[in-house]
mmCIF file of C-alpha atoms in Angstrom:
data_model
loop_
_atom_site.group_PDB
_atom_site.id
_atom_site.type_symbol
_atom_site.label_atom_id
_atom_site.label_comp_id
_atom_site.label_asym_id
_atom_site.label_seq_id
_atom_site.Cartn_x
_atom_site.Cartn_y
_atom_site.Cartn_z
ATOM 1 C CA UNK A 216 4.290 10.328 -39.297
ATOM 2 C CA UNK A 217 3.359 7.097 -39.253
ATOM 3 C CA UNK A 218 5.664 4.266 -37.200
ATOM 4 C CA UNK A 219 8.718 7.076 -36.954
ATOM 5 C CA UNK A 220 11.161 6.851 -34.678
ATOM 6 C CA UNK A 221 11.937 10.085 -33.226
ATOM 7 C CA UNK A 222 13.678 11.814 -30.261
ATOM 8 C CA UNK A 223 13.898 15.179 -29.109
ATOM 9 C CA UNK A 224 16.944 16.515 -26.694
ATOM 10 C CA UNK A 225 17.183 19.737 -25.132
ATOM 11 C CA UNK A 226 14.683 21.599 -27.708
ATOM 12 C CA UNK A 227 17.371 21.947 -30.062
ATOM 13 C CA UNK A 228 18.180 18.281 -31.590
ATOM 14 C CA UNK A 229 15.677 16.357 -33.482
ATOM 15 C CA UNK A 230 15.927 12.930 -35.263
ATOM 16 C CA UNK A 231 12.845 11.332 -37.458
ATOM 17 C CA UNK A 232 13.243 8.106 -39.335
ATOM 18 C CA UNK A 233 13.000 4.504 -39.895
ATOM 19 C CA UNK A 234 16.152 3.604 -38.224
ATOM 20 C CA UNK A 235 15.948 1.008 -34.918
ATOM 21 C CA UNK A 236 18.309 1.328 -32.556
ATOM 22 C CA UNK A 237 19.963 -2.078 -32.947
ATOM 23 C CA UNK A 238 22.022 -3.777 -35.176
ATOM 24 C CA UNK A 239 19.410 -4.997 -37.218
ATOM 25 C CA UNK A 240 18.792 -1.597 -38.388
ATOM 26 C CA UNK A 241 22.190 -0.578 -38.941
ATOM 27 C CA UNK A 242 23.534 -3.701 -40.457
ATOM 28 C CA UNK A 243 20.716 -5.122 -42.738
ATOM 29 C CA UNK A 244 18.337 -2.400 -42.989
ATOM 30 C CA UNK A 245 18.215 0.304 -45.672
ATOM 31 C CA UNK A 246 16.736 2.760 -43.535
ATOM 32 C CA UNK A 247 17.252 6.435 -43.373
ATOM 33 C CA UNK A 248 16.974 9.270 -40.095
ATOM 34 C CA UNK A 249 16.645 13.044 -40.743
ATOM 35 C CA UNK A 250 18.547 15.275 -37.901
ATOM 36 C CA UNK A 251 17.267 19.065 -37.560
ATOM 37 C CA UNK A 252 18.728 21.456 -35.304
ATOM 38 C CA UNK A 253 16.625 24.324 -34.590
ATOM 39 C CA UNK A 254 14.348 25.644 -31.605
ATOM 40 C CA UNK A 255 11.485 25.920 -34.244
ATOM 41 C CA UNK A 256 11.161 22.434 -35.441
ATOM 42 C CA UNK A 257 11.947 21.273 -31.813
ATOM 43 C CA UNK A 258 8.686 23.030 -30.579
ATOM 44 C CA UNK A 259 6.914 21.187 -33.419
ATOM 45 C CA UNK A 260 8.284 17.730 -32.526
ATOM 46 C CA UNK A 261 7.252 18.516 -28.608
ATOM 47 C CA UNK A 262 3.936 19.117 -29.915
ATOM 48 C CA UNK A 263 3.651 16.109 -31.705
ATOM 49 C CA UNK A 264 5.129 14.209 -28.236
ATOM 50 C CA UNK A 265 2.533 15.911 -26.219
ATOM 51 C CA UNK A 266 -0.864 15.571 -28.196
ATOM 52 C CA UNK A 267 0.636 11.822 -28.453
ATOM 53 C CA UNK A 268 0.924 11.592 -24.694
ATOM 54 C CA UNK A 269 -2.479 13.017 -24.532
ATOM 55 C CA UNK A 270 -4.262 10.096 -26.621
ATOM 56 C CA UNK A 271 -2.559 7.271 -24.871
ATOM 57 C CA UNK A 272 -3.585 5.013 -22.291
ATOM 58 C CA UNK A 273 -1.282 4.395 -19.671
ATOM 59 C CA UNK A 274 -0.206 0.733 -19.155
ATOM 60 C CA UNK A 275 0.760 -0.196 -14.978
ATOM 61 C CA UNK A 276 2.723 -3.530 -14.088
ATOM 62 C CA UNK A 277 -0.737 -4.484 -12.650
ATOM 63 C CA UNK A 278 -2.634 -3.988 -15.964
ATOM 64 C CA UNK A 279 0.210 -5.678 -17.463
ATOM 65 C CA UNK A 280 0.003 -8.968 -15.074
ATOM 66 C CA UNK A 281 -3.609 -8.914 -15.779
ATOM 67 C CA UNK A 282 -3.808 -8.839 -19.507
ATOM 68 C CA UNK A 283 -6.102 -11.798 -21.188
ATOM 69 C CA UNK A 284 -4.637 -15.380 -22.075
ATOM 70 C CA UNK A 285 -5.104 -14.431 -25.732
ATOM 71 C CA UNK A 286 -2.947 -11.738 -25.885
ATOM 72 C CA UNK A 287 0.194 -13.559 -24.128
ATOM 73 C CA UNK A 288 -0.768 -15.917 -26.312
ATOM 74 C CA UNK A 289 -0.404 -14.022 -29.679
ATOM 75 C CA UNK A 290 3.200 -12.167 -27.447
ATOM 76 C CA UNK A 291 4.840 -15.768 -27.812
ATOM 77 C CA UNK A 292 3.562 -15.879 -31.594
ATOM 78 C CA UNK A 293 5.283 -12.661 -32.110
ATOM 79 C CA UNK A 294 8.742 -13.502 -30.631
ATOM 80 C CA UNK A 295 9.232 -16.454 -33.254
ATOM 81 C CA UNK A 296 9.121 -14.150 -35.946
ATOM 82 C CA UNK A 297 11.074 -11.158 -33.957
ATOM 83 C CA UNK A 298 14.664 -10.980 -35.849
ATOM 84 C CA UNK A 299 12.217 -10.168 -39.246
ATOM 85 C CA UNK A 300 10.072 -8.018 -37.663
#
């Protein structure tokens, strides 16, 4: 699912959605979460978490200090437009 937000707890309780945790989200947004209890669809979602985990790189505070001028560059762009985004 593309951009989701989800969360997994215990197994058993599952949430997938749009919905931020902030009030952003649950003020201004119209944004909607799906919560499934089950074992079954828990398995699924660790899955998911997993082959995710799998295909990422992992980011240190060292490779964070050394990132490029550019890209703390295009950071501070980003914050002005933050409360839209």
């Amino acid at each position: 699912i593309l951009h989701s937000k989800t969360a997994l707890i215990d197994g058993v309780w599952a949430t997938v959605g749009s919905t931020n945790l902030d009030w952003r989200s649950f003020l201004h947004n119209h944004e909607l979460n799906a919560v499934v209890l089950g074992t079954e669809f828990g398995s699924q979602v660790q899955a998911m978490f997993d082959k995710d985990l799998a295909a990422s790189d992992q980011i240190t505070l060292d490779r964070w200090e050394r990132r490029s001028l550019g890209m703390r560059v295009r950071e501070v762009f980003a914050r002005t437009w933050e409360y839209w985004l």
